[in-house]
Short mmCIF file of C-alpha atoms in Angstrom, two decimals:
data_model
loop_
_atom_site.label_atom_id
_atom_site.label_comp_id
_atom_site.label_asym_id
_atom_site.label_seq_id
_atom_site.Cartn_x
_atom_site.Cartn_y
_atom_site.Cartn_z
CA MET A 1 -24.44 15.99 -10.97
CA LYS A 2 -28.02 14.77 -10.98
CA LYS A 3 -28.68 11.51 -12.77
CA HIS A 4 -32.35 10.60 -12.50
CA ILE A 5 -32.86 6.90 -12.90
CA TYR A 6 -36.03 5.16 -13.94
CA ILE A 7 -36.10 1.45 -13.21
CA LEU A 8 -39.21 0.18 -14.95
CA ALA A 9 -38.79 -3.60 -14.77
CA ILE A 10 -37.15 -6.44 -12.91
CA PHE A 11 -35.32 -8.74 -15.24
CA ALA A 12 -35.47 -12.48 -14.58
CA ILE A 13 -32.43 -14.67 -15.07
CA LEU A 14 -33.13 -18.10 -16.46
CA PHE A 15 -30.52 -20.81 -16.04
CA ALA A 16 -30.08 -23.96 -18.15
CA SER A 17 -31.30 -27.23 -16.65
CA CYS A 18 -29.48 -30.42 -15.74
CA THR A 19 -29.73 -32.70 -18.79
CA THR A 20 -29.77 -32.15 -22.52
CA ASP A 21 -33.11 -33.92 -23.11
CA PHE A 22 -34.80 -32.10 -20.26
CA GLU A 23 -33.50 -28.79 -21.57
CA GLU A 24 -34.75 -29.45 -25.10
CA ILE A 25 -38.20 -30.41 -23.89
CA ASN A 26 -38.58 -27.59 -21.38
CA THR A 27 -36.94 -24.64 -23.14
CA ASN A 28 -39.31 -21.93 -24.32
CA PRO A 29 -37.90 -20.74 -27.68
CA ASN A 30 -39.46 -17.32 -27.14
CA ALA A 31 -37.94 -16.72 -23.68
CA PRO A 32 -34.43 -15.37 -22.97
CA VAL A 33 -31.89 -17.76 -21.42
CA ALA A 34 -29.54 -14.94 -20.35
CA VAL A 35 -29.74 -11.28 -19.48
CA GLN A 36 -27.76 -8.63 -21.31
CA PRO A 37 -25.02 -7.29 -19.01
CA SER A 38 -26.32 -3.74 -19.45
CA LEU A 39 -29.65 -4.72 -17.89
CA LEU A 40 -28.02 -6.72 -15.13
CA LEU A 41 -25.52 -3.94 -14.34
CA ARG A 42 -28.37 -1.48 -13.97
CA GLN A 43 -30.24 -3.91 -11.74
CA VAL A 44 -27.25 -4.63 -9.49
CA MET A 45 -26.42 -0.96 -9.02
CA TYR A 46 -29.97 0.09 -8.30
CA ASN A 47 -30.90 -2.89 -6.16
CA PHE A 48 -27.83 -2.64 -3.99
CA GLY A 49 -27.91 1.16 -3.69
CA GLU A 50 -31.63 1.31 -2.94
CA ASN A 51 -31.60 -1.54 -0.45
CA MET A 52 -28.53 -0.35 1.43
CA SER A 53 -29.90 3.21 1.61
CA TYR A 54 -33.05 1.82 3.22
CA GLU A 55 -30.96 -0.42 5.50
CA GLY A 56 -28.83 2.58 6.33
CA PHE A 57 -31.86 4.54 7.54
CA VAL A 58 -33.66 1.83 9.52
CA ALA A 59 -30.67 -0.12 10.87
CA GLY A 60 -27.29 1.48 10.16
CA ASP A 61 -28.36 4.84 11.57
CA LEU A 62 -29.52 3.12 14.77
CA LEU A 63 -26.15 1.41 15.29
CA ALA A 64 -24.33 4.66 14.49
CA GLN A 65 -26.74 6.57 16.79
CA HIS A 66 -27.75 9.04 14.10
CA ARG A 67 -31.37 8.32 14.91
CA THR A 68 -33.35 6.04 17.21
CA ALA A 69 -36.55 4.00 16.99
CA LEU A 70 -39.65 4.54 19.11
CA ASP A 71 -41.14 1.08 18.62
CA PHE A 72 -40.21 -2.22 16.95
CA ASN A 73 -36.79 -1.41 18.35
CA LEU A 74 -35.16 -4.66 19.41
CA PHE A 75 -32.40 -3.82 16.91
CA ASP A 76 -31.93 -0.40 18.50
CA ARG A 77 -31.51 -2.19 21.83
CA HIS A 78 -28.79 -4.30 20.19
CA ASP A 79 -30.65 -7.55 19.74
CA LEU A 80 -29.18 -7.78 16.25
CA LYS A 81 -30.30 -11.39 15.83
CA SER A 82 -33.93 -10.20 15.74
CA PRO A 83 -34.15 -7.83 12.76
CA GLN A 84 -37.50 -6.05 12.46
CA LEU A 85 -37.93 -3.14 10.04
CA GLY A 86 -34.39 -3.76 8.77
CA GLY A 87 -31.09 -5.16 9.92
CA ASN A 88 -30.57 -8.22 7.73
CA PRO A 89 -28.32 -7.12 4.84
CA TRP A 90 -26.81 -10.59 4.25
CA SER A 91 -29.13 -11.47 1.38
CA ILE A 92 -28.69 -8.04 -0.23
CA PHE A 93 -24.95 -8.63 -0.51
CA TYR A 94 -25.17 -12.20 -1.73
CA THR A 95 -27.94 -11.60 -4.26
CA ASN A 96 -26.08 -8.73 -5.88
CA LEU A 97 -22.66 -10.34 -5.69
CA ARG A 98 -24.16 -13.39 -7.44
CA ASP A 99 -25.70 -11.28 -10.20
CA ASN A 100 -22.51 -9.24 -10.55
CA GLU A 101 -20.60 -12.50 -11.01
CA ILE A 102 -22.79 -13.25 -14.03
CA ILE A 103 -21.76 -9.90 -15.56
CA LEU A 104 -18.11 -10.67 -14.83
CA LYS A 105 -18.35 -14.11 -16.45
CA GLN A 106 -20.06 -12.68 -19.54
CA ALA A 107 -17.37 -9.99 -19.82
CA LYS A 108 -14.57 -12.55 -19.70
CA GLU A 109 -16.17 -15.05 -22.09
CA THR A 110 -17.77 -12.76 -24.71
CA PRO A 111 -15.53 -10.19 -26.45
CA ALA A 112 -18.52 -7.92 -27.16
CA PHE A 113 -19.05 -7.58 -23.40
CA ALA A 114 -15.40 -6.97 -22.43
CA VAL A 115 -16.13 -3.38 -21.40
CA TYR A 116 -18.05 -4.67 -18.37
CA GLU A 117 -15.10 -6.52 -16.81
CA GLY A 118 -13.51 -3.53 -15.08
CA PRO A 119 -16.69 -2.09 -13.53
CA ALA A 120 -17.85 -5.58 -12.46
CA LEU A 121 -14.53 -6.22 -10.67
CA ILE A 122 -14.74 -2.84 -8.93
CA LEU A 123 -18.33 -3.48 -7.84
CA LYS A 124 -17.34 -6.93 -6.58
CA ALA A 125 -14.60 -5.39 -4.44
CA TYR A 126 -16.97 -2.72 -3.13
CA MET A 127 -19.74 -5.11 -2.14
CA ALA A 128 -17.37 -7.73 -0.74
CA ALA A 129 -15.75 -5.13 1.51
CA GLY A 130 -19.12 -4.03 2.83
CA LEU A 131 -20.04 -7.64 3.53
CA THR A 132 -16.89 -8.62 5.39
CA ASP A 133 -16.69 -5.32 7.30
CA LEU A 134 -20.11 -6.06 8.78
CA PHE A 135 -19.83 -9.80 9.44
CA GLY A 136 -16.10 -10.64 9.50
CA ASP A 137 -15.23 -14.04 7.99
CA VAL A 138 -17.79 -14.89 5.29
CA PRO A 139 -18.20 -17.21 2.29
CA TYR A 140 -16.33 -15.50 -0.53
CA PHE A 141 -13.87 -17.37 -2.76
CA GLU A 142 -16.24 -20.31 -3.32
CA ALA A 143 -19.40 -18.20 -3.30
CA PHE A 144 -21.43 -16.30 -5.97
CA ASN A 145 -21.04 -18.92 -8.70
CA GLY A 146 -24.61 -20.24 -8.74
CA ILE A 147 -25.09 -23.57 -10.48
CA GLU A 148 -21.39 -23.81 -11.40
CA GLY A 149 -20.15 -23.57 -7.81
CA THR A 150 -20.82 -25.14 -4.46
CA VAL A 151 -23.99 -24.35 -2.54
CA THR A 152 -22.09 -24.81 0.73
CA PRO A 153 -19.06 -22.52 0.40
CA ALA A 154 -16.44 -22.28 3.12
CA TYR A 155 -16.15 -19.15 5.28
CA ASP A 156 -12.96 -17.30 4.34
CA LEU A 157 -10.81 -15.26 6.72
CA GLN A 158 -11.30 -11.52 6.45
CA GLU A 159 -7.58 -10.89 5.99
CA ASP A 160 -7.63 -13.24 2.99
CA ILE A 161 -10.69 -11.60 1.49
CA TYR A 162 -8.89 -8.28 1.67
CA GLN A 163 -5.40 -9.32 0.63
CA ASN A 164 -5.37 -12.56 -1.39
CA GLU A 165 -5.54 -12.97 -5.14
CA ASN A 166 -9.06 -12.23 -6.40
CA GLY A 167 -9.79 -10.49 -3.12
CA ILE A 168 -10.83 -6.89 -2.53
CA LEU A 169 -7.58 -5.02 -3.20
CA ASP A 170 -6.54 -7.36 -6.02
CA ASN A 171 -9.90 -6.96 -7.77
CA LEU A 172 -9.62 -3.18 -7.60
CA ASP A 173 -6.21 -3.37 -9.30
CA LYS A 174 -7.53 -5.84 -11.87
CA GLY A 175 -10.60 -3.67 -12.47
CA ILE A 176 -8.44 -0.63 -13.17
CA ALA A 177 -6.18 -2.70 -15.45
CA ALA A 178 -9.16 -4.08 -17.36
CA ILE A 179 -10.45 -0.57 -18.03
CA ASN A 180 -7.01 0.70 -19.07
CA ASN A 181 -6.52 -2.30 -21.36
CA TYR A 182 -9.94 -2.03 -23.00
CA THR A 183 -9.51 -1.06 -26.65
CA GLY A 184 -12.99 -1.80 -27.95
CA SER A 185 -15.53 0.74 -29.15
CA ILE A 186 -18.62 -0.76 -27.50
CA PRO A 187 -19.75 1.60 -24.73
CA LEU A 188 -20.59 0.62 -21.15
CA GLU A 189 -24.39 0.67 -20.95
CA GLY A 190 -26.68 0.34 -17.94
CA ASP A 191 -24.31 2.44 -15.83
CA ILE A 192 -26.57 4.55 -13.61
CA ILE A 193 -23.63 5.97 -11.65
CA TYR A 194 -21.27 7.30 -14.33
CA ASN A 195 -23.24 6.90 -17.56
CA GLY A 196 -20.48 4.82 -19.11
CA ASN A 197 -17.56 7.14 -18.23
CA LEU A 198 -14.73 4.65 -17.66
CA ALA A 199 -12.29 7.29 -16.42
CA ARG A 200 -14.67 7.99 -13.55
CA TRP A 201 -14.71 4.27 -12.70
CA ILE A 202 -10.93 4.39 -12.24
CA GLN A 203 -11.30 7.35 -9.88
CA PHE A 204 -13.97 5.41 -7.98
CA ALA A 205 -11.66 2.39 -7.70
CA ASN A 206 -8.75 4.49 -6.45
CA SER A 207 -10.93 6.13 -3.80
CA LEU A 208 -12.02 2.66 -2.70
CA LYS A 209 -8.36 1.59 -2.50
CA ILE A 210 -7.68 4.55 -0.20
CA LYS A 211 -10.66 3.58 1.93
CA TYR A 212 -9.76 -0.08 2.27
CA LEU A 213 -6.05 0.56 2.85
CA ILE A 214 -6.98 2.91 5.69
CA ARG A 215 -9.40 0.31 7.03
CA ILE A 216 -6.68 -2.34 7.36
CA SER A 217 -3.91 0.10 8.31
CA ALA A 218 -3.76 -1.12 11.92
CA LYS A 219 -2.79 -4.56 10.59
CA VAL A 220 -0.76 -3.83 7.46
CA ASP A 221 1.85 -1.22 6.50
CA VAL A 222 -0.01 0.71 3.80
CA ALA A 223 1.87 4.02 3.85
CA ALA A 224 3.71 3.61 0.55
CA GLN A 225 0.57 2.59 -1.33
CA LEU A 226 -1.40 5.50 0.12
CA GLN A 227 1.33 8.00 -0.74
CA THR A 228 1.38 6.79 -4.35
CA LEU A 229 -2.39 7.10 -4.63
CA PHE A 230 -2.33 10.58 -3.13
CA ASP A 231 0.54 11.77 -5.33
CA ASN A 232 -1.14 10.46 -8.49
CA GLY A 233 -4.35 12.30 -7.59
CA ASN A 234 -6.57 10.10 -9.76
CA TYR A 235 -9.32 9.64 -7.18
CA ILE A 236 -12.68 11.30 -6.49
CA GLN A 237 -11.87 14.93 -5.69
CA SER A 238 -15.12 16.72 -6.50
CA ASN A 239 -18.78 16.09 -5.78
CA LEU A 240 -19.25 16.09 -9.55
CA GLU A 241 -17.23 12.85 -9.58
CA ASN A 242 -19.14 11.09 -6.76
CA ALA A 243 -20.20 7.48 -7.21
CA VAL A 244 -23.90 8.05 -6.49
CA PHE A 245 -27.29 7.91 -8.14
CA ASP A 246 -30.24 10.12 -7.29
CA PHE A 247 -33.63 9.12 -6.05
CA THR A 248 -36.67 10.82 -7.55
CA ASN A 249 -39.88 12.19 -6.06
CA SER A 250 -42.09 9.53 -7.58
CA GLU A 251 -42.34 5.76 -7.36
CA PRO A 252 -40.73 3.40 -8.10
CA ASN A 253 -37.52 5.40 -7.75
CA SER A 254 -38.18 7.54 -4.71
CA PHE A 255 -36.46 6.68 -1.43
CA ARG A 256 -38.30 3.73 0.09
CA LEU A 257 -39.26 5.53 3.32
CA ALA A 258 -41.28 7.93 1.16
CA GLN A 259 -43.28 5.00 -0.22
CA LEU A 260 -44.11 3.32 3.09
CA ARG A 261 -46.92 4.25 5.43
CA VAL A 262 -46.36 7.29 7.61
CA GLY A 263 -46.25 5.14 10.74
CA ASP A 264 -43.08 3.43 9.57
CA PHE A 265 -41.45 6.77 8.78
CA ASN A 266 -42.53 8.28 12.10
CA ASN A 267 -40.97 5.41 14.03
CA PHE A 268 -37.53 6.96 13.57
CA VAL A 269 -36.47 10.17 15.31
CA LEU A 270 -33.32 12.16 16.01
CA SER A 271 -31.02 10.45 18.51
CA GLU A 272 -29.72 12.18 21.58
CA THR A 273 -26.17 11.48 20.43
CA MET A 274 -26.68 13.17 17.07
CA GLU A 275 -28.52 16.09 18.61
CA GLU A 276 -25.73 16.82 21.08
CA ILE A 277 -22.96 16.59 18.47
CA LEU A 278 -24.74 18.78 15.91
CA THR A 279 -25.77 21.30 18.58
CA ASP A 280 -22.25 21.49 20.03
CA LEU A 281 -20.88 22.21 16.56
CA ASP A 282 -23.68 24.69 15.77
CA ASP A 283 -24.11 22.56 12.66
CA THR A 284 -26.80 23.83 10.30
CA ARG A 285 -27.16 20.41 8.67
CA ILE A 286 -29.53 19.58 11.52
CA ASN A 287 -32.11 21.57 9.51
CA THR A 288 -31.54 19.25 6.53
CA PHE A 289 -31.33 15.96 8.40
CA PHE A 290 -34.23 16.54 10.80
CA ARG A 291 -37.16 18.86 11.47
CA PRO A 292 -38.18 20.75 14.63
CA PHE A 293 -40.24 18.61 16.99
CA ALA A 294 -43.99 19.22 16.88
CA ASN A 295 -44.23 20.62 20.42
CA ALA A 296 -41.35 23.05 19.90
CA THR A 297 -42.03 26.72 20.53
CA GLY A 298 -39.53 27.68 17.83
CA ASN A 299 -36.89 26.17 15.56
CA GLU A 300 -35.92 23.59 18.18
CA TYR A 301 -34.70 20.03 17.84
CA LYS A 302 -34.85 17.24 20.38
CA GLY A 303 -33.31 13.78 20.33
CA LEU A 304 -34.15 10.59 22.19
CA ILE A 305 -31.68 8.23 23.84
CA ASN A 306 -31.14 5.09 21.79
CA GLY A 307 -32.59 1.75 22.79
CA ILE A 308 -35.54 2.52 25.03
CA ASP A 309 -37.72 -0.34 26.29
CA ALA A 310 -40.88 0.56 24.40
CA SER A 311 -42.95 -1.81 26.51
CA SER A 312 -42.26 0.10 29.70
CA THR A 313 -41.23 3.58 28.53
CA SER A 314 -43.87 5.91 27.17
CA VAL A 315 -42.73 8.63 24.76
CA ALA A 316 -44.70 11.12 22.69
CA LEU A 317 -43.77 11.46 19.04
CA SER A 318 -44.50 15.18 19.18
CA ASP A 319 -41.60 15.64 21.62
CA TYR A 320 -38.90 14.43 19.23
CA SER A 321 -37.55 15.49 15.84
CA LEU A 322 -38.47 13.44 12.79
CA ALA A 323 -36.27 12.98 9.74
CA GLY A 324 -36.14 15.92 7.33
CA THR A 325 -38.15 16.40 4.17
CA ALA A 326 -35.32 14.97 2.01
CA PHE A 327 -36.23 11.52 3.34
CA ARG A 328 -39.93 11.64 2.53
CA GLU A 329 -41.44 14.71 0.83
CA ASP A 330 -38.49 15.60 -1.45
CA THR A 331 -36.35 12.53 -2.02
CA SER A 332 -35.06 13.90 -5.34
CA SER A 333 -32.43 15.68 -3.24
CA LEU A 334 -31.27 12.35 -1.77
CA ASP A 335 -28.52 10.13 -3.17
CA ALA A 336 -27.74 6.44 -2.96
CA ASN A 337 -24.10 6.79 -1.98
CA PHE A 338 -21.32 4.41 -3.03
CA MET A 339 -18.30 6.73 -2.65
CA THR A 340 -17.85 10.50 -2.47
CA ALA A 341 -15.30 13.28 -2.56
CA TRP A 342 -15.91 14.17 1.08
CA GLU A 343 -15.28 10.61 2.26
CA THR A 344 -12.06 10.47 0.24
CA SER A 345 -10.91 13.81 1.67
CA PHE A 346 -11.57 12.69 5.24
CA LEU A 347 -9.73 9.41 4.63
CA LEU A 348 -6.71 11.28 3.30
CA ALA A 349 -6.91 13.74 6.21
CA GLU A 350 -6.75 10.78 8.58
CA ALA A 351 -3.80 9.33 6.68
CA ALA A 352 -1.98 12.66 6.90
CA ALA A 353 -2.80 13.11 10.60
CA LYS A 354 -1.34 9.65 11.31
CA GLY A 355 1.77 10.26 9.22
CA LEU A 356 0.83 7.67 6.61
CA ILE A 357 1.12 10.23 3.82
CA ASN A 358 3.01 13.49 3.46
CA ALA A 359 0.16 16.00 3.13
CA ASP A 360 -1.50 18.80 5.10
CA ALA A 361 -4.18 17.11 7.21
CA GLU A 362 -5.97 20.34 8.13
CA THR A 363 -6.38 21.38 4.51
CA LEU A 364 -7.78 17.96 3.60
CA TYR A 365 -10.11 18.12 6.61
CA ASN A 366 -11.41 21.57 5.67
CA THR A 367 -11.94 20.39 2.10
CA GLY A 368 -13.89 17.36 3.33
CA VAL A 369 -16.15 19.47 5.53
CA THR A 370 -16.87 21.88 2.68
CA GLN A 371 -17.65 19.00 0.30
CA ALA A 372 -19.90 17.32 2.88
CA PHE A 373 -22.01 20.45 3.36
CA GLU A 374 -22.30 20.79 -0.42
CA PHE A 375 -23.28 17.12 -0.76
CA TRP A 376 -26.08 17.61 1.78
CA ASN A 377 -27.32 20.78 0.04
CA THR A 378 -26.57 22.95 3.07
CA ASP A 379 -24.69 26.25 3.10
CA LEU A 380 -21.47 26.12 5.12
CA PRO A 381 -21.63 28.84 7.81
CA ALA A 382 -18.80 31.35 7.48
CA THR A 383 -17.56 30.70 11.01
CA TYR A 384 -18.07 26.92 11.11
CA LEU A 385 -14.44 25.92 10.53
CA SER A 386 -13.12 28.55 12.92
CA ALA A 387 -15.37 27.59 15.85
CA ASN A 388 -15.96 24.18 17.47
CA ALA A 389 -15.51 22.37 14.16
CA ASN A 390 -11.98 23.77 13.88
CA TYR A 391 -9.40 21.10 13.12
CA ASN A 392 -7.44 22.10 16.23
CA ALA A 393 -10.43 22.83 18.48
CA VAL A 394 -9.68 22.83 22.20
CA GLY A 395 -10.81 19.77 24.15
CA THR A 396 -10.71 17.33 21.26
CA SER A 397 -8.19 15.87 18.81
CA PRO A 398 -7.72 16.25 15.06
CA LEU A 399 -8.57 12.56 14.55
CA ASN A 400 -11.77 12.95 16.55
CA GLN A 401 -12.72 15.96 14.41
CA ILE A 402 -12.03 14.10 11.17
CA ILE A 403 -13.97 10.96 12.05
CA THR A 404 -16.85 12.89 13.64
CA GLN A 405 -17.32 14.94 10.48
CA LYS A 406 -17.24 11.76 8.39
CA TRP A 407 -19.75 10.18 10.79
CA ILE A 408 -22.14 13.14 10.44
CA ALA A 409 -22.02 13.10 6.65
CA SER A 410 -22.49 9.29 6.52
CA LEU A 411 -26.18 9.52 7.46
CA ILE A 412 -28.10 6.62 5.76
CA ASN A 413 -24.90 5.49 4.01
CA GLY A 414 -25.35 1.82 4.82
CA TYR A 415 -23.61 1.05 8.08
CA GLU A 416 -20.55 3.26 7.50
CA GLY A 417 -20.90 5.44 10.61
CA TRP A 418 -21.00 2.37 12.85
CA ILE A 419 -18.10 0.69 11.03
CA GLU A 420 -15.92 3.76 11.45
CA TYR A 421 -16.88 4.03 15.13
CA ARG A 422 -15.81 0.40 15.60
CA ARG A 423 -12.49 1.11 13.89
CA THR A 424 -11.63 4.43 15.57
CA GLY A 425 -13.82 4.87 18.66
CA PHE A 426 -15.09 8.20 17.32
CA PRO A 427 -17.35 9.90 17.95
CA ALA A 428 -18.12 8.75 21.50
CA LEU A 429 -21.44 6.90 21.41
CA LYS A 430 -23.78 6.63 24.38
CA ASP A 431 -24.85 3.56 26.31
CA VAL A 432 -28.29 2.59 25.05
CA SER A 433 -31.20 2.90 27.45
CA ALA A 434 -32.23 -0.75 27.75
CA SER A 435 -29.46 -2.83 26.21
CA LEU A 436 -30.07 -6.43 25.19
CA ASN A 437 -26.33 -6.96 24.69
CA ALA A 438 -25.11 -6.57 28.28
CA GLY A 439 -24.55 -2.87 27.81
CA LEU A 440 -21.96 -3.36 25.06
CA ILE A 441 -22.08 -1.67 21.66
CA PRO A 442 -21.85 -4.49 19.09
CA VAL A 443 -18.69 -4.74 16.99
CA ARG A 444 -20.01 -7.03 14.24
CA MET A 445 -23.26 -8.15 12.68
CA PRO A 446 -24.27 -11.74 13.53
CA TYR A 447 -24.56 -14.36 10.82
CA PRO A 448 -28.29 -14.69 10.03
CA ALA A 449 -30.43 -17.73 10.68
CA GLU A 450 -30.50 -18.68 6.99
CA ALA A 451 -26.71 -19.06 7.01
CA ALA A 452 -27.01 -21.69 9.73
CA SER A 453 -29.82 -23.59 8.03
CA LEU A 454 -28.44 -23.60 4.47
CA ASN A 455 -24.74 -24.13 5.15
CA SER A 456 -24.65 -25.62 8.63
CA GLU A 457 -21.24 -27.30 8.66
CA ASN A 458 -19.34 -24.23 7.52
CA TYR A 459 -21.56 -21.94 9.58
CA ASN A 460 -20.78 -23.92 12.73
CA LYS A 461 -17.04 -23.45 12.18
CA ALA A 462 -17.46 -19.71 11.65
CA ALA A 463 -19.77 -19.41 14.66
CA ALA A 464 -17.25 -21.19 16.85
CA ALA A 465 -14.54 -18.76 15.69
CA THR A 466 -16.73 -15.84 16.79
CA ASN A 467 -17.55 -17.16 20.26
CA GLY A 468 -20.92 -18.55 19.24
CA ASN A 469 -21.72 -15.93 16.58
CA SER A 470 -21.22 -13.20 19.19
CA LEU A 471 -21.88 -9.53 18.45
CA ASP A 472 -18.82 -8.73 20.56
CA ALA A 473 -16.20 -10.72 18.59
CA LYS A 474 -14.09 -8.18 16.71
CA VAL A 475 -13.36 -8.55 13.01
CA TRP A 476 -9.73 -8.95 11.89
CA TRP A 477 -8.93 -5.32 11.11
CA ASN A 478 -10.35 -4.29 14.47
CA GLU A 479 -8.59 -6.85 16.72
#
């Protein structure tokens, strides 16, 4: 399952200039004018996975209340318009969607590169979904085209981005079709997730279809499509099939928090919400995710309420649990996570529990829990699924159990825990200590300042549709 990746260079992309004479005069005959899709594919995968893993730790985990910040914590207090150590993923999405579009164009125009079309379409769907799930309506259909497109693209409705031609679901179908129709012998190179295994890409795409159909299921009747996907079974079912790549223990490919100064790492500690949930479940993953606090008299863990006012509240680092060794000393055990077997199992368990598919929800739930413990390199206690983590545990609901287990396993996985909380209300998150959002948990990321300055007319329309770029304006699938 381990695929150690060594990214040794950043590859520049050089575009042609405006006029023929200028191009002839200014072109260096010894410099490349395009990047091979294999190099660009590797760059997109690594750049997006590495950046969103970092974002997941320093921002996504704060919104999901997996961990909290001791200082530089305006974001933790829900001032999302003032990102500090993280919390501005807009450029990560647009940079990588732009570069992925170059791969897609090369694949469609050059027969020798045709093998890249399917994976590029699947990656486009994956990144576009992450973008719109965070921000809502965003530039999409007119975006990503660089010098051949407009620099001021319109903001498209989220329902269109999901459902229209060339949108998320359509691109997944087209990506699968492109792979199935590929008859060439040139292998897919630069693939740091599946090492060129196209059958695995189809499984990845089908798992993403399950995910996105569930995500819009409150708005659209998706039962028939989900049942077909489940019956066909061609989705990620084993951790050996996960869409992930591994970090290493040495730069430049170790997890970024291992490369930064210790003060940055020590700014993030176990949240009170996470502590209570893991303790209530007697969940041994707490030993993997965090470490006993320095002042503990034994193997004890302590979390801090999210969103303290650091200027008026004094806390001692030694009284709270830091992140575990997997996030700093031994990042070779850590994955950049695109899609996994456990997430797919939990999604199908939810579908079964809601009657969207004909399947045994408890079996799918138990499978997801087992896969999640395996993914996080933690032994599943023999009594775990018969105690408080039982599917039918007293005082909770099956849906709460399913989503809570997915939330636990989603640690550092971008902003997934927060997105699923917004969609389902599970698990119950706490009011933050010193909220800068009127005590409300945000339900979308705000458009960043650069969106307003670079594309003001279209930004102003989108801001007006979200009550002044409000954090409390729900996205379409959540309305």
